[in-house]
C-alpha positions as CSV (number, residue, x, y, z in Angstrom):
1,M,12.0,-33.8,11.5
2,E,9.0,-34.1,13.7
3,V,5.7,-33.2,12.2
4,T,2.3,-32.6,13.9
5,F,-0.9,-33.2,12.0
6,R,-4.2,-31.9,13.3
7,Y,-7.4,-33.5,12.1
8,E,-10.8,-31.8,12.8
9,S,-14.3,-33.1,12.1
10,R,-17.2,-30.8,12.0
11,S,-20.9,-31.7,11.8
12,P,-23.9,-29.4,12.1
13,G,-25.3,-29.6,15.6
14,R,-22.4,-31.6,17.1
15,P,-19.3,-30.5,19.0
16,R,-16.2,-30.2,16.9
17,K,-13.8,-33.2,17.3
18,A,-10.1,-32.7,17.0
19,K,-7.2,-35.2,17.0
20,T,-3.5,-34.4,16.9
21,V,-0.9,-36.9,15.7
22,R,2.8,-36.4,16.0
23,T,5.2,-38.4,13.8
24,K,8.8,-38.3,12.7
25,M,9.5,-37.8,9.1
26,R,12.7,-38.1,7.0
27,Y,13.4,-37.2,3.4
28,F,15.7,-39.4,1.3
29,F,17.6,-38.5,-1.8
30,R,16.9,-40.9,-4.7
31,Y,20.4,-42.4,-4.8
32,E,20.6,-42.6,-1.1
33,L,17.4,-44.6,-0.9
34,E,18.5,-46.9,-3.8
35,H,21.8,-47.5,-2.1
36,L,20.2,-48.3,1.3
37,L,17.7,-50.7,-0.5
38,A,20.6,-52.5,-2.4
39,R,22.6,-52.8,0.9
40,S,19.5,-54.4,2.5
41,G,19.3,-57.1,-0.1
42,F,16.6,-55.7,-2.4
43,T,17.0,-56.2,-6.1
44,E,15.2,-54.8,-9.1
45,V,15.0,-51.3,-7.5
46,R,13.1,-49.0,-9.8
47,S,11.9,-45.5,-9.1
48,S,9.5,-43.2,-11.1
49,A,7.9,-39.9,-10.6
50,A,4.7,-40.2,-8.5
51,S,2.4,-38.7,-11.1
52,T,3.7,-40.5,-14.2
53,A,5.7,-43.7,-15.0
54,A,8.6,-41.5,-16.3
55,P,11.9,-42.0,-14.5
56,S,12.3,-39.7,-11.5
57,T,14.7,-36.8,-11.5
58,H,15.7,-34.3,-8.9
59,F,12.9,-32.1,-10.3
60,S,10.2,-34.8,-9.9
61,G,9.0,-34.1,-6.4
62,E,7.4,-37.2,-5.0
63,T,8.8,-40.5,-6.1
64,V,7.4,-44.1,-6.1
65,V,10.0,-46.8,-5.5
66,L,9.4,-50.5,-6.3
67,A,11.9,-53.0,-4.9
68,R,11.9,-56.8,-4.8
69,A,13.5,-58.7,-2.0
C-alpha cells in the first residue's frame, strides 16, 4: 500500500508551510512476522500488545516485537 502524509505548520503572521511525504507501507500478521524473523536468523522473538506487556492477540491492534540476532 502506498500512503501519503501531509504535514502543515501554521504560525501567526507567517505563510503556511506544507510538506508531503509518500511512503510504502505493509502490514504483517503476527505469525508471518515471527516466521520471517526466525528464517532470517533471529532468536528470542517476543511480541506484545503495544499498550501493555500482555501477549499480543489478533485483537491487540498494534504490536511491539523484540528479536535478538
